[in-house]
PDB file of C-alpha atoms in Angstrom:
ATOM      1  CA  UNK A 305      28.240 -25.842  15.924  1.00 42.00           C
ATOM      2  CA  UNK A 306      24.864 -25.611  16.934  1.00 43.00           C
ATOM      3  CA  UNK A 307      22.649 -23.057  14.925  1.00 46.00           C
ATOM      4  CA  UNK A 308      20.021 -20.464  15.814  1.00 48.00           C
ATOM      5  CA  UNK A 309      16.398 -21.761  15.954  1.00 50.00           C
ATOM      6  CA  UNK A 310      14.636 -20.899  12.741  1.00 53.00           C
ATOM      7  CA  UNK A 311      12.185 -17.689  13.086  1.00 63.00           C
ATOM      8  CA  UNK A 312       9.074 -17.027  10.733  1.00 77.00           C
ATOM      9  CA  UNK A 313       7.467 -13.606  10.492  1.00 82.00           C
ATOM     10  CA  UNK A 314       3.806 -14.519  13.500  1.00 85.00           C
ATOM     11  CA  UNK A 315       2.511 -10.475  13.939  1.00 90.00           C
ATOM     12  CA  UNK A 316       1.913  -8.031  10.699  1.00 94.00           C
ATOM     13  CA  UNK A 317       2.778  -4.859  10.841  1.00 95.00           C
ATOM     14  CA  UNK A 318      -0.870  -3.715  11.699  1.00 96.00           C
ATOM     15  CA  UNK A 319      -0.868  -6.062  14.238  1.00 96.00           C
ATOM     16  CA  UNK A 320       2.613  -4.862  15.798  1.00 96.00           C
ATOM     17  CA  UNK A 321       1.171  -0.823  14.559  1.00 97.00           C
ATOM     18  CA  UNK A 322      -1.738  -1.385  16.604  1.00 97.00           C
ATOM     19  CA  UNK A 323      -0.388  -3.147  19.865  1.00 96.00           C
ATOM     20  CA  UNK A 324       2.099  -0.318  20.785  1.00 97.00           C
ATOM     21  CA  UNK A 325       0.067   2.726  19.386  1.00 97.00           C
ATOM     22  CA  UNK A 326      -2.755   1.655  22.173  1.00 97.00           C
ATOM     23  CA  UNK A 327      -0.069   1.376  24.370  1.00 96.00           C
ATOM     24  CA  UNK A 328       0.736   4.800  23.771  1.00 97.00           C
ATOM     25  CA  UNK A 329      -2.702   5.999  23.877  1.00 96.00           C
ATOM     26  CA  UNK A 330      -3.797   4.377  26.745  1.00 96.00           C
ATOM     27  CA  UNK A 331      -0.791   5.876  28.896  1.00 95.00           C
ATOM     28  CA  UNK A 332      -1.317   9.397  27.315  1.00 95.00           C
ATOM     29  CA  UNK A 333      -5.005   9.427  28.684  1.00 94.00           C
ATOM     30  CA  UNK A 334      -3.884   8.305  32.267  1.00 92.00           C
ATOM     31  CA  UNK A 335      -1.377  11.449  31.942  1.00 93.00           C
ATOM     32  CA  UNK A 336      -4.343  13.547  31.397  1.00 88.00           C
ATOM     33  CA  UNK A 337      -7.153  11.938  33.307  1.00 81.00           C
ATOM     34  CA  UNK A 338      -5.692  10.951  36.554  1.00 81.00           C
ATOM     35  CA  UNK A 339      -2.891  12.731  36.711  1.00 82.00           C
ATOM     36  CA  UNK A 340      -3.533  15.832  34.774  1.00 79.00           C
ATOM     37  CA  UNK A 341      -0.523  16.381  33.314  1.00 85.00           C
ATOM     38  CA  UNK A 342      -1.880  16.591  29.633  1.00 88.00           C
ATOM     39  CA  UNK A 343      -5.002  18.731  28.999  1.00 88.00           C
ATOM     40  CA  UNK A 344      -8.341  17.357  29.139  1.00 87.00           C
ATOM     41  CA  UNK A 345      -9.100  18.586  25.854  1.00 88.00           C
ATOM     42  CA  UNK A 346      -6.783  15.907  24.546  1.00 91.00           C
ATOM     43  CA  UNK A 347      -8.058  13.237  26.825  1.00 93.00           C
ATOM     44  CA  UNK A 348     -11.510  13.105  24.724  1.00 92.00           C
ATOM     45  CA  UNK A 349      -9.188  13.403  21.275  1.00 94.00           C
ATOM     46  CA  UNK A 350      -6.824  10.372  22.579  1.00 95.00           C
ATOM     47  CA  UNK A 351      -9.974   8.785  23.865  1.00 95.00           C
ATOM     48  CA  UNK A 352     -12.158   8.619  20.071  1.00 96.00           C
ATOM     49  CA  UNK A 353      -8.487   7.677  18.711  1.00 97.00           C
ATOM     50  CA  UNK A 354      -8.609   4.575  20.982  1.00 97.00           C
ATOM     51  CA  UNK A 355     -11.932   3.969  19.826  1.00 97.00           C
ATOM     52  CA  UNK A 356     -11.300   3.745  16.727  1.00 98.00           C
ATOM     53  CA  UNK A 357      -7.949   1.826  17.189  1.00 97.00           C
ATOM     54  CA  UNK A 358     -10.222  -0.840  18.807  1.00 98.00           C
ATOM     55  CA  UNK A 359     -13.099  -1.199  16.160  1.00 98.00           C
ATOM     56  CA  UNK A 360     -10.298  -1.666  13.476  1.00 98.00           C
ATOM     57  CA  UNK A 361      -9.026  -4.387  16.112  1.00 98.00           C
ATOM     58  CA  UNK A 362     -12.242  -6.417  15.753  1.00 97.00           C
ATOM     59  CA  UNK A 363     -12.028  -5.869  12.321  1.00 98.00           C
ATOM     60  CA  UNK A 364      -9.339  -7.276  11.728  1.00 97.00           C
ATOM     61  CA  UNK A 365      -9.901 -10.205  14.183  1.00 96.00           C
ATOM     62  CA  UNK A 366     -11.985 -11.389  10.904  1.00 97.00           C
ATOM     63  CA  UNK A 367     -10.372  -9.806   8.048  1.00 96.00           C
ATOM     64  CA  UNK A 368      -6.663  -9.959   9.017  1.00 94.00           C
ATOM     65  CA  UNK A 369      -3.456 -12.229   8.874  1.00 94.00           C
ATOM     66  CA  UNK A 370      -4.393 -15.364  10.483  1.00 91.00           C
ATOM     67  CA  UNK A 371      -2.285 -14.550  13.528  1.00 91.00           C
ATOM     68  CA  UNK A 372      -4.404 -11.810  14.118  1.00 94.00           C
ATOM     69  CA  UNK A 373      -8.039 -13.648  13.275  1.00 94.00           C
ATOM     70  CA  UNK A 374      -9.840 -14.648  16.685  1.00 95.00           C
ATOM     71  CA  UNK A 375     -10.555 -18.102  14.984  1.00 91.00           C
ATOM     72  CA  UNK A 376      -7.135 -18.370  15.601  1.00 89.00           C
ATOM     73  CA  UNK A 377      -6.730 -18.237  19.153  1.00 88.00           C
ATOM     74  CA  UNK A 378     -10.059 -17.781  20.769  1.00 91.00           C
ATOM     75  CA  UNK A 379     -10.468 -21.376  22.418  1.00 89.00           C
ATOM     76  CA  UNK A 380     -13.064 -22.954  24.550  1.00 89.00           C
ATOM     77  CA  UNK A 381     -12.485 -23.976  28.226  1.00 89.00           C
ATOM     78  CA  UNK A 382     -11.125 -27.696  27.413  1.00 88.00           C
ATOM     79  CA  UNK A 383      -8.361 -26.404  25.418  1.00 87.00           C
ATOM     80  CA  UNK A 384      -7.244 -23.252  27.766  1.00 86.00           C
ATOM     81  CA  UNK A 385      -7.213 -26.196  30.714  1.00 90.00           C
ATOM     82  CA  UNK A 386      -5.001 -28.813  28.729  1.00 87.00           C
ATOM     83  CA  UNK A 387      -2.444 -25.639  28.110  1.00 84.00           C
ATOM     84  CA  UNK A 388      -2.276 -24.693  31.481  1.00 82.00           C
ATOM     85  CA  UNK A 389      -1.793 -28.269  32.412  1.00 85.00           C
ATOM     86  CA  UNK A 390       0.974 -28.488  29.757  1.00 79.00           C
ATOM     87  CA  UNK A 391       2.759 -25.454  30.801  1.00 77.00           C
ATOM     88  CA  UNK A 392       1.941 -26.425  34.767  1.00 76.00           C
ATOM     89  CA  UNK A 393       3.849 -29.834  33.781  1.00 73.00           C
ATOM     90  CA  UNK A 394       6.694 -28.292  32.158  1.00 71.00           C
ATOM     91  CA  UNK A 395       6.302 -29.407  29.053  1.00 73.00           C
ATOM     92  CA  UNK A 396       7.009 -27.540  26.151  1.00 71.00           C
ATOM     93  CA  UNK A 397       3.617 -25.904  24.234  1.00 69.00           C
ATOM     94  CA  UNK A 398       4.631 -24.819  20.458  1.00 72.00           C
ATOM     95  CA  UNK A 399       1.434 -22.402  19.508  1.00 75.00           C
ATOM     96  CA  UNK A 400       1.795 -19.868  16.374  1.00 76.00           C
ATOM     97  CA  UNK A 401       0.547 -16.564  17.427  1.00 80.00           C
ATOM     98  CA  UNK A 402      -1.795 -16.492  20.631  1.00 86.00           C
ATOM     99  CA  UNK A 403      -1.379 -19.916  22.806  1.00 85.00           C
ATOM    100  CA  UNK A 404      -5.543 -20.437  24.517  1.00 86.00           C
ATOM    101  CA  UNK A 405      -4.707 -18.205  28.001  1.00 86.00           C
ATOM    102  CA  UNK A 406      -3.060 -15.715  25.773  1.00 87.00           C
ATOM    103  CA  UNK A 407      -6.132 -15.650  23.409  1.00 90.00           C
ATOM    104  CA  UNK A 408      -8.241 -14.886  26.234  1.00 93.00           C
ATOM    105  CA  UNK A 409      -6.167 -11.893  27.575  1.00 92.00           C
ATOM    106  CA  UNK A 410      -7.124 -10.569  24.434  1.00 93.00           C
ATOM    107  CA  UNK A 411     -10.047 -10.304  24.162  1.00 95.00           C
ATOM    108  CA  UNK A 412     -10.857  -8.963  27.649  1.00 96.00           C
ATOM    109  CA  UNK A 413      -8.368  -6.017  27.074  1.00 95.00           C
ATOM    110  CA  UNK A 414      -9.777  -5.338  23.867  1.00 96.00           C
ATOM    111  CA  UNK A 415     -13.391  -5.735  26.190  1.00 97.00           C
ATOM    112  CA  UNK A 416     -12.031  -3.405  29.138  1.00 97.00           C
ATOM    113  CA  UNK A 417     -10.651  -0.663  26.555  1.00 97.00           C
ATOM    114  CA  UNK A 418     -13.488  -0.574  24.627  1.00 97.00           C
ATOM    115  CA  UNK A 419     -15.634  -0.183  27.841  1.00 97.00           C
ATOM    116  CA  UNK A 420     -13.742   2.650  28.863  1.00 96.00           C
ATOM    117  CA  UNK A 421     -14.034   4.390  25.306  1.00 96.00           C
ATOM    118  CA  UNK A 422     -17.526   3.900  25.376  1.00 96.00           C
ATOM    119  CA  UNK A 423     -18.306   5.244  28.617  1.00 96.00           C
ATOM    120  CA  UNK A 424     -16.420   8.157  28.407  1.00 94.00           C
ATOM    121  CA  UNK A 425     -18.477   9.177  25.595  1.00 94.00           C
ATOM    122  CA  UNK A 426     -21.719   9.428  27.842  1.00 94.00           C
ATOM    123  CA  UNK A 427     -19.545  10.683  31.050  1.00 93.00           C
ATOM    124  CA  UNK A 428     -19.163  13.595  33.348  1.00 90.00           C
ATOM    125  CA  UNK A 429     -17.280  14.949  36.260  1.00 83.00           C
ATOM    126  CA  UNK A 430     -20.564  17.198  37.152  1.00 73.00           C
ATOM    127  CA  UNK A 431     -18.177  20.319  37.039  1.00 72.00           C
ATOM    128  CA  UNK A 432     -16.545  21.069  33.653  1.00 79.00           C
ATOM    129  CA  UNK A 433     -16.251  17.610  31.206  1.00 84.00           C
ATOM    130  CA  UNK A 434     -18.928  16.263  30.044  1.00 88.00           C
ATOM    131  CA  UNK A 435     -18.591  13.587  27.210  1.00 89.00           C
ATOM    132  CA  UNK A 436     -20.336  14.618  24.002  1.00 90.00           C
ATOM    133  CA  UNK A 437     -23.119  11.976  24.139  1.00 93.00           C
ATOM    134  CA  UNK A 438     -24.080  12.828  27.619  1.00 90.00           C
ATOM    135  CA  UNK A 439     -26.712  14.744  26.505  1.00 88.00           C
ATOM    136  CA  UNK A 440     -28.305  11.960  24.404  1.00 89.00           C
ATOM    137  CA  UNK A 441     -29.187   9.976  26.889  1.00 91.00           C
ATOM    138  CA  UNK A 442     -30.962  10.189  30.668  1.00 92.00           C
ATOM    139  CA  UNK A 443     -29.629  11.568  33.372  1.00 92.00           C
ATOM    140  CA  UNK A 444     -29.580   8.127  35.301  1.00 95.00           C
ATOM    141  CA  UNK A 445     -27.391   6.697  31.593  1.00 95.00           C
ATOM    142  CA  UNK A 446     -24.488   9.086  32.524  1.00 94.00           C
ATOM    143  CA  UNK A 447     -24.499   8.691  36.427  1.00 94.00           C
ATOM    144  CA  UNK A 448     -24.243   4.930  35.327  1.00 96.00           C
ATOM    145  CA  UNK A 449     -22.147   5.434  32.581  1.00 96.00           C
ATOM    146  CA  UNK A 450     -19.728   7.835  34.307  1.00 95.00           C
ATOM    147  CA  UNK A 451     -19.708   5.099  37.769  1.00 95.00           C
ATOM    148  CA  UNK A 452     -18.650   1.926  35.239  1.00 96.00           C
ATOM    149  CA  UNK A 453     -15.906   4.971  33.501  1.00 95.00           C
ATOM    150  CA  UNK A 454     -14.095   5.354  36.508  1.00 94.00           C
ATOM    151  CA  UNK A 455     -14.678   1.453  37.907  1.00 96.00           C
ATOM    152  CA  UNK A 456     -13.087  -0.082  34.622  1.00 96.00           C
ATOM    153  CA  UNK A 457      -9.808   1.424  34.615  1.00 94.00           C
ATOM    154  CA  UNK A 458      -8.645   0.099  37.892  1.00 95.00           C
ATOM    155  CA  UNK A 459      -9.612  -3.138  35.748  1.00 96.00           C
ATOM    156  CA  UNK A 460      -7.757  -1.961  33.093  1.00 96.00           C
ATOM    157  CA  UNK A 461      -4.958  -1.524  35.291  1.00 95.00           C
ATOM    158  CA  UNK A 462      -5.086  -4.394  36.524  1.00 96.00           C
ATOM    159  CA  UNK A 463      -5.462  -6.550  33.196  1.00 95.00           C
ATOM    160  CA  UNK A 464      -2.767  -4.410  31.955  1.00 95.00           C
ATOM    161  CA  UNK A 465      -0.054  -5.532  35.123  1.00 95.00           C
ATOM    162  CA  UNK A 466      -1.269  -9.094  34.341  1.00 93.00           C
ATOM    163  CA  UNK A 467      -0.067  -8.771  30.784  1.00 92.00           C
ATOM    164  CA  UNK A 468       3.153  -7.412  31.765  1.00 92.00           C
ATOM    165  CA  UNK A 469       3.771 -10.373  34.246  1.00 91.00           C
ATOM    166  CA  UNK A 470       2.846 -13.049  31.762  1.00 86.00           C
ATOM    167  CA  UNK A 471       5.379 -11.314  29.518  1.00 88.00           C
ATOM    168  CA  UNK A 472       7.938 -11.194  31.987  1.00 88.00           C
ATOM    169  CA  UNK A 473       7.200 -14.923  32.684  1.00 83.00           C
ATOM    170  CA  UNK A 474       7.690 -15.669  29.390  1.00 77.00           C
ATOM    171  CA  UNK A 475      10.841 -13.950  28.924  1.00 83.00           C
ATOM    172  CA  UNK A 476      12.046 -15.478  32.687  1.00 81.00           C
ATOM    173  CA  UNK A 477      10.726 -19.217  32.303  1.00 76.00           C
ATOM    174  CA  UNK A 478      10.755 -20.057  28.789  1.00 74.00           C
ATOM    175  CA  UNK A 479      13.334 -16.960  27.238  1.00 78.00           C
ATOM    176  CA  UNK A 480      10.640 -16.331  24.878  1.00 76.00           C
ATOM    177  CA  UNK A 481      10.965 -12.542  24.043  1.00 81.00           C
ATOM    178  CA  UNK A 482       7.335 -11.368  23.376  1.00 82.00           C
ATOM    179  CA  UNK A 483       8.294  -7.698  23.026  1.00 86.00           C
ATOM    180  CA  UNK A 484      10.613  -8.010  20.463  1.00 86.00           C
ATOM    181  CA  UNK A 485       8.514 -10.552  18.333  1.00 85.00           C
ATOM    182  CA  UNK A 486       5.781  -7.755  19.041  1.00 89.00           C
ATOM    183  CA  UNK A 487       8.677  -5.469  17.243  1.00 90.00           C
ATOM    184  CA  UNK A 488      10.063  -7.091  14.781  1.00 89.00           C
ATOM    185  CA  UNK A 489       6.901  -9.441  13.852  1.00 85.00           C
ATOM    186  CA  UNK A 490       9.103 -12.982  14.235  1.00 82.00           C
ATOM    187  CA  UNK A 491       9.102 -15.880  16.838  1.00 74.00           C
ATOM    188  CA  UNK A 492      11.278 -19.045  16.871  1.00 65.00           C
ATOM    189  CA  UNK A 493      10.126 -22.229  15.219  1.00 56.00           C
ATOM    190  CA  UNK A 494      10.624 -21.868  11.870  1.00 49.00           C
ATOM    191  CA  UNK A 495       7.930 -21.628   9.216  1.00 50.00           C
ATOM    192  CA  UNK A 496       4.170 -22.522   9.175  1.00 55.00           C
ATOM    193  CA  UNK A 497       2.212 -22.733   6.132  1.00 57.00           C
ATOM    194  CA  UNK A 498      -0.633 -22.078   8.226  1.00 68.00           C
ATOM    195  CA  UNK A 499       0.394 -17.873   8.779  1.00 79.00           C
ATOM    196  CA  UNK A 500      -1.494 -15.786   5.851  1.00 88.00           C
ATOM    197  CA  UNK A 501      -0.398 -12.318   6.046  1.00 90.00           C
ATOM    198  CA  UNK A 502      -3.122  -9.930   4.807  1.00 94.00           C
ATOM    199  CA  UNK A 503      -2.480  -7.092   2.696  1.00 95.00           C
ATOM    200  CA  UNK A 504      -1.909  -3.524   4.196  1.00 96.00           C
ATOM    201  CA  UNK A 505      -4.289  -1.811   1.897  1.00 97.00           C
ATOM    202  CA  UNK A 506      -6.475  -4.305   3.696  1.00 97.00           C
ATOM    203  CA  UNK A 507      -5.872  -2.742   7.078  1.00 97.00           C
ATOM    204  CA  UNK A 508      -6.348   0.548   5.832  1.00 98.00           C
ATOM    205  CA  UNK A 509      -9.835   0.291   4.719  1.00 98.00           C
ATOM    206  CA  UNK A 510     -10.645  -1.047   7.664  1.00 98.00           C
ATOM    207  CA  UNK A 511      -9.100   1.509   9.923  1.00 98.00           C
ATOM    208  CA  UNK A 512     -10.641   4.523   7.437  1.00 98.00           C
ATOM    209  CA  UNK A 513     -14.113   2.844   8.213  1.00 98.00           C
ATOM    210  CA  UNK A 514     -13.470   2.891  12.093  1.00 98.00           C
ATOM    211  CA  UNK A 515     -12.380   6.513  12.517  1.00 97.00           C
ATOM    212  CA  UNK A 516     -15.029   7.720  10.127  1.00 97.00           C
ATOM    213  CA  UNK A 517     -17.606   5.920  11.955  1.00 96.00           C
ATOM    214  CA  UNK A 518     -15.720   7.690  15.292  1.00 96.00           C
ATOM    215  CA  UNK A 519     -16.033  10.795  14.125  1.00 95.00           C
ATOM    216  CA  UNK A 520     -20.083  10.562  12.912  1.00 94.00           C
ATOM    217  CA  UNK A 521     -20.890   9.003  16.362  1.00 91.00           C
ATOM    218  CA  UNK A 522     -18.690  12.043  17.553  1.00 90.00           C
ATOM    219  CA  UNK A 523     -20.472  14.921  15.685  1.00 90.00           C
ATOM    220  CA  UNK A 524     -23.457  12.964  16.570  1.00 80.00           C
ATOM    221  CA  UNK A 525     -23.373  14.581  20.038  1.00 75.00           C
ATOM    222  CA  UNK A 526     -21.605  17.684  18.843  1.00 70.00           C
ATOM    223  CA  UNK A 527     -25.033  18.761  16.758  1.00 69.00           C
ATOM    224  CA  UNK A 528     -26.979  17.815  20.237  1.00 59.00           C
TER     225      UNK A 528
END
């Protein structure tokens, strides 16, 4: 009989923690900023959480399992063209975490969200919101700020359809199942050596350190 391809655990539980709790956050502050079906007031809250979800991202893109580390899958050019020309050729790829394209994805979501975090902070709508740094900086900052705020999340919306394509290509083409390995933390092809998962008390430092440096940046413009 044949038997089930071997699975090893790829994504920690930060990892997986993180991925769907920005998920969450980002379609909470749609709700509430385009669609106003939440309350504003929670739109800035669910913004500084997604602030602070990202800078403990980064983090632990150097201090994390090595999945998660963006030595891991942040590749040049050379090497996202000869995996594109691999896939193109229908050949079969084996990559432990991120595959080179992938890598990439990653790091301009990560880019776009934190963008959109950032610029909210220095924001307004000219009638009642007003992010709390706005008044830190020049009147011609926010009118900028506020411009690249509402620019970057049709870019946002658009990275985020691309990643639910490739997904769905995945899943279609190659019945690799990235949401449930993004669940469940395990992908087929046995064990690699290679994977070091970090320690959650690791992850929890690091995501203390984001949200308090958050909330000073926060109460930064709250004392303005």
């Amino acid at each position: 009989m044949p038997t089930e391809p071997a699975s090893t655990i790829v994504w920690d539980l930060p990892t997986r923690l993180f991925h769907w709790t920005l998920v969450v956050l980002i379609l909470l502050q749609y709700l509430s900023g385009e669609f106003g079906l939440i309350p504003m007031a929670w739109h800035y809250w669910l913004g500084y959480a997604t602030l602070a979800l990202v800078a403990f991202r980064v983090l632990w893109g150097f201090f994390g399992s090595t999945t998660s580390r963006f030595a891991s899958f942040v590749r040049g050019p050379g090497a996202v063209l000869r995996y594109v020309r691999e896939i193109a050729a229908g050949r079969e790829v084996q990559v432990v975490g991120h595959n080179p394209l992938g890598g990439w994805s990653v790091l301009l979501m990560l880019a776009s969200v934190a963008v959109q975090s950032v610029s909210g902070l220095f924001s307004t709508d000219d009638l009642t919101e007003t992010g709390p740094l706005a008044d830190r900086v020049s009147d011609a900052t926010v009118e900028w700020m506020t411009r690249v705020h509402h620019l970057n999340r049709w870019v946002l919306v658009l990275l985020i359809a691309l990643h639910v394509a490739a997904v769905l290509m995945h899943w279609a083409i190659r019945r690799d199942n990235l949401v449930a390995a993004m669940v469940h933390g395990r992908r087929r092809g046995g064990s690699d050596d290679r994977v070091r998962i970090a320690p959650i008390w690791r992850a929890i430092v690091l995501l203390a350190i984001s949200a308090i440096a958050v909330a000073l940046v926060v109460a930064l413009g709250a004392s303005a």
